[in-house]
Tab-separated table of C-alpha atoms in Angstrom:
chain	number	residue	atom	x	y	z
V	1	MET	CA	1.899	-14.252	-7.230
V	2	ALA	CA	-1.757	-13.534	-7.887
V	3	ILE	CA	-3.761	-10.599	-6.546
V	4	THR	CA	-7.502	-11.192	-6.598
V	5	GLU	CA	-10.550	-9.401	-5.269
V	6	ALA	CA	-11.946	-11.184	-2.234
V	7	THR	CA	-15.546	-12.315	-2.055
V	8	GLU	CA	-17.646	-13.019	1.014
V	9	GLN	CA	-16.469	-16.634	0.783
V	10	ASP	CA	-12.890	-15.393	1.303
V	11	LEU	CA	-13.623	-13.555	4.556
V	12	PRO	CA	-12.419	-16.483	6.736
V	13	ILE	CA	-9.045	-16.245	4.949
V	14	ILE	CA	-8.827	-12.517	5.714
V	15	ARG	CA	-9.764	-13.170	9.334
V	16	ASP	CA	-7.118	-15.900	9.609
V	17	ILE	CA	-4.389	-13.638	8.193
V	18	ALA	CA	-5.365	-10.850	10.619
V	19	TYR	CA	-5.307	-13.180	13.622
V	20	ARG	CA	-1.917	-14.558	12.576
V	21	THR	CA	-0.447	-11.104	11.865
V	22	TRP	CA	-1.688	-8.809	14.626
V	23	PRO	CA	0.178	-10.360	17.596
V	24	THR	CA	3.496	-9.862	15.794
V	25	THR	CA	2.610	-6.443	14.370
V	26	PHE	CA	1.129	-4.952	17.524
V	27	GLY	CA	2.506	-7.125	20.344
V	28	GLU	CA	5.016	-4.470	21.426
V	29	ILE	CA	2.625	-1.539	20.844
V	30	LEU	CA	-0.766	-2.566	22.251
V	31	SER	CA	-1.881	-4.594	25.239
V	32	PRO	CA	-3.145	-8.139	24.621
V	33	ALA	CA	-6.587	-6.949	25.757
V	34	GLN	CA	-6.628	-4.167	23.137
V	35	ILE	CA	-5.433	-6.525	20.402
V	36	ASP	CA	-8.230	-8.984	21.250
V	37	TYR	CA	-10.803	-6.183	21.391
V	38	MET	CA	-9.760	-4.715	18.046
V	39	LEU	CA	-9.571	-8.096	16.304
V	40	ASN	CA	-13.090	-8.900	17.486
V	41	MET	CA	-14.329	-5.429	16.511
V	42	MET	CA	-12.807	-5.402	13.011
V	43	TYR	CA	-12.550	-9.042	11.980
V	44	SER	CA	-15.641	-10.804	13.276
V	45	PRO	CA	-17.616	-12.394	10.432
V	46	ASP	CA	-20.347	-9.755	10.829
V	47	ALA	CA	-17.843	-6.867	10.885
V	48	LEU	CA	-16.072	-8.084	7.747
V	49	THR	CA	-19.361	-8.631	5.922
V	50	ALA	CA	-20.499	-5.107	6.854
V	51	GLN	CA	-17.227	-3.639	5.583
V	52	ILE	CA	-17.879	-5.127	2.143
V	53	LYS	CA	-21.655	-4.749	1.933
V	54	ASP	CA	-22.321	-1.520	3.832
V	55	LYS	CA	-19.068	0.450	3.817
V	56	ASN	CA	-17.951	-0.208	0.228
V	57	HIS	CA	-14.583	-1.618	1.272
V	58	VAL	CA	-12.859	-3.782	-1.319
V	59	PHE	CA	-10.442	-6.494	-0.184
V	60	LEU	CA	-7.637	-7.839	-2.353
V	61	LEU	CA	-5.823	-11.048	-1.460
V	62	ALA	CA	-2.218	-11.830	-2.360
V	63	GLN	CA	-1.716	-15.515	-3.061
V	64	GLU	CA	1.424	-17.466	-3.898
V	65	THR	CA	0.774	-19.217	-7.198
V	66	ASP	CA	3.264	-22.048	-6.573
V	67	ASN	CA	1.555	-23.423	-3.467
V	68	ASN	CA	-1.711	-21.400	-3.310
V	69	GLU	CA	-0.777	-20.000	0.125
V	70	TYR	CA	-2.406	-16.692	0.986
V	71	LEU	CA	0.248	-14.138	1.966
V	72	GLY	CA	-1.736	-11.055	2.917
V	73	PHE	CA	-4.497	-8.638	2.080
V	74	ILE	CA	-5.313	-4.988	1.567
V	75	SER	CA	-8.678	-3.245	1.869
V	76	TYR	CA	-9.563	0.114	0.406
V	77	GLU	CA	-12.408	2.482	-0.404
V	78	PHE	CA	-12.602	4.797	-3.410
V	79	ASP	CA	-13.773	8.415	-3.090
V	80	TYR	CA	-13.272	8.400	0.686
V	81	LYS	CA	-15.572	10.903	2.397
V	82	ASN	CA	-16.642	12.160	-1.039
V	83	GLN	CA	-13.098	13.308	-1.800
V	84	SER	CA	-10.783	12.341	-4.618
V	85	LYS	CA	-8.922	9.979	-2.287
V	86	THR	CA	-8.679	6.243	-1.985
V	87	LYS	CA	-8.502	5.241	1.676
V	88	ILE	CA	-6.444	2.182	2.511
V	89	HIS	CA	-8.223	0.781	5.532
V	90	LYS	CA	-6.047	-2.272	6.102
V	91	ILE	CA	-2.902	-3.891	4.779
V	92	TYR	CA	-1.514	-6.943	6.542
V	93	LEU	CA	0.966	-9.575	5.464
V	94	LEU	CA	1.862	-12.783	7.223
V	95	PRO	CA	5.153	-12.240	9.065
V	96	ALA	CA	7.000	-14.681	6.770
V	97	SER	CA	5.825	-12.692	3.721
V	98	GLN	CA	6.998	-9.297	4.942
V	99	GLY	CA	10.000	-7.710	3.242
V	100	LYS	CA	9.503	-9.700	0.021
V	101	GLY	CA	7.700	-7.144	-2.142
V	102	VAL	CA	4.149	-8.337	-1.439
V	103	GLY	CA	3.122	-5.102	0.280
V	104	ARG	CA	4.537	-3.045	-2.585
V	105	LEU	CA	2.555	-5.105	-5.114
V	106	LEU	CA	-0.673	-4.652	-3.154
V	107	LEU	CA	-0.141	-0.893	-2.801
V	108	ASP	CA	0.787	-0.567	-6.479
V	109	LYS	CA	-2.373	-2.432	-7.486
V	110	VAL	CA	-4.571	-0.138	-5.380
V	111	ALA	CA	-2.750	2.942	-6.720
V	112	MET	CA	-3.410	1.804	-10.294
V	113	LEU	CA	-7.107	1.221	-9.531
V	114	ALA	CA	-7.344	4.599	-7.781
V	115	ILE	CA	-5.861	6.380	-10.797
V	116	GLU	CA	-8.379	4.607	-13.048
V	117	ARG	CA	-11.077	5.919	-10.715
V	118	ALA	CA	-9.617	9.470	-11.028
V	119	ASN	CA	-8.634	9.593	-7.363
V	120	SER	CA	-5.660	11.884	-6.752
V	121	HIS	CA	-4.291	10.490	-3.467
V	122	LEU	CA	-3.935	7.365	-1.386
V	123	SER	CA	-4.587	7.910	2.321
V	124	LEU	CA	-4.085	5.652	5.328
V	125	ASN	CA	-3.887	5.674	9.097
V	126	VAL	CA	-1.003	3.970	10.881
V	127	ASN	CA	-0.308	3.552	14.576
V	128	LYS	CA	2.306	6.105	15.643
V	129	TYR	CA	4.591	3.314	16.863
V	130	ASN	CA	4.122	0.869	13.984
V	131	LYS	CA	7.346	-0.122	12.223
V	132	ALA	CA	5.437	-0.024	8.915
V	133	ILE	CA	5.763	3.779	8.893
V	134	GLN	CA	9.213	3.439	7.294
V	135	PHE	CA	7.751	1.150	4.615
V	136	TYR	CA	5.017	3.670	3.809
V	137	GLU	CA	7.591	6.457	3.572
V	138	ARG	CA	9.629	4.373	1.105
V	139	MET	CA	6.431	3.898	-0.909
V	140	GLY	CA	6.011	7.685	-1.203
V	141	PHE	CA	3.641	8.392	1.693
V	142	ALA	CA	4.152	11.389	3.974
V	143	THR	CA	2.570	12.198	7.318
V	144	VAL	CA	-0.038	14.937	6.901
V	145	ASP	CA	-1.793	14.839	10.287
V	146	ASN	CA	-2.448	12.739	13.361
V	147	GLU	CA	-5.563	11.699	15.215
V	148	THR	CA	-6.633	9.856	18.316
V	149	ILE	CA	-9.752	7.733	17.943
V	150	ASP	CA	-11.697	6.415	20.937
V	151	ILE	CA	-12.725	2.903	19.918
V	152	GLY	CA	-14.529	2.025	23.139
V	153	GLU	CA	-13.756	-0.037	26.241
V	154	GLY	CA	-11.190	2.605	27.233
V	155	PHE	CA	-9.002	1.905	24.184
V	156	LEU	CA	-7.591	4.504	21.792
V	157	MET	CA	-6.106	4.354	18.322
V	158	GLU	CA	-3.263	6.873	18.176
V	159	ASP	CA	-2.484	7.255	14.500
V	160	TYR	CA	-0.629	9.247	11.933
V	161	ILE	CA	-2.544	10.047	8.770
V	162	MET	CA	-0.300	9.488	5.766
V	163	GLU	CA	-0.974	10.360	2.137
V	164	LYS	CA	0.613	9.710	-1.211
V	165	PRO	CA	-0.174	11.800	-4.304
V	166	LEU	CA	-0.976	9.799	-7.420
V	167	ILE	CA	0.176	10.727	-10.900
V	168	ALA	CA	-1.953	9.568	-13.818
C-alpha cells in the first residue's frame, strides 16, 4: 500500500471516497438530510479546495499498489489553534477497506509527521455515536471533552474530543 499527499487534482478522489463512505458510517446516526447537507458543506469542490489552500489542511490518500484502488484518506493540520497539536480533521476508509490496518497506517503516518513537526498530541472530533470510537481508543486516544457544534440548517454535530499524546 502507498500513502501519498493529495494534490488539488486528487480532490475528486477524496470526494468520491467520502460519498461512498458516509452513508454506511453515518446512516444509523444522522438523518439522510443531515448527511447530504454535511457532504455538500465539507466535500464540494470549493470546500475541499479551501481546506487545502486557506485552512492548511493536508490530505493523505491510501492506495492499494496491486490494483491502484484508493482505499481511504486522512486530513490533518499541524499546530492546530497555535498549539503543539496536530488536528485530524477527517479519516474515512471505504467500507471494504475497514478492519484491514489501513486506518492504523494513516494514523501512524500522521503521528510520525506530527512528531517531526514537534507537535505533542494528536486531536480529533468524533460523533458520540460513531463506532470508530473503539478504534481510536485502541490506537491510544482518550476522550478529553465533548462539544456540540451548530453547523446550520438546524443540524448539530455532537462530538467527543479525543487526544493521543505523542512520544518522540
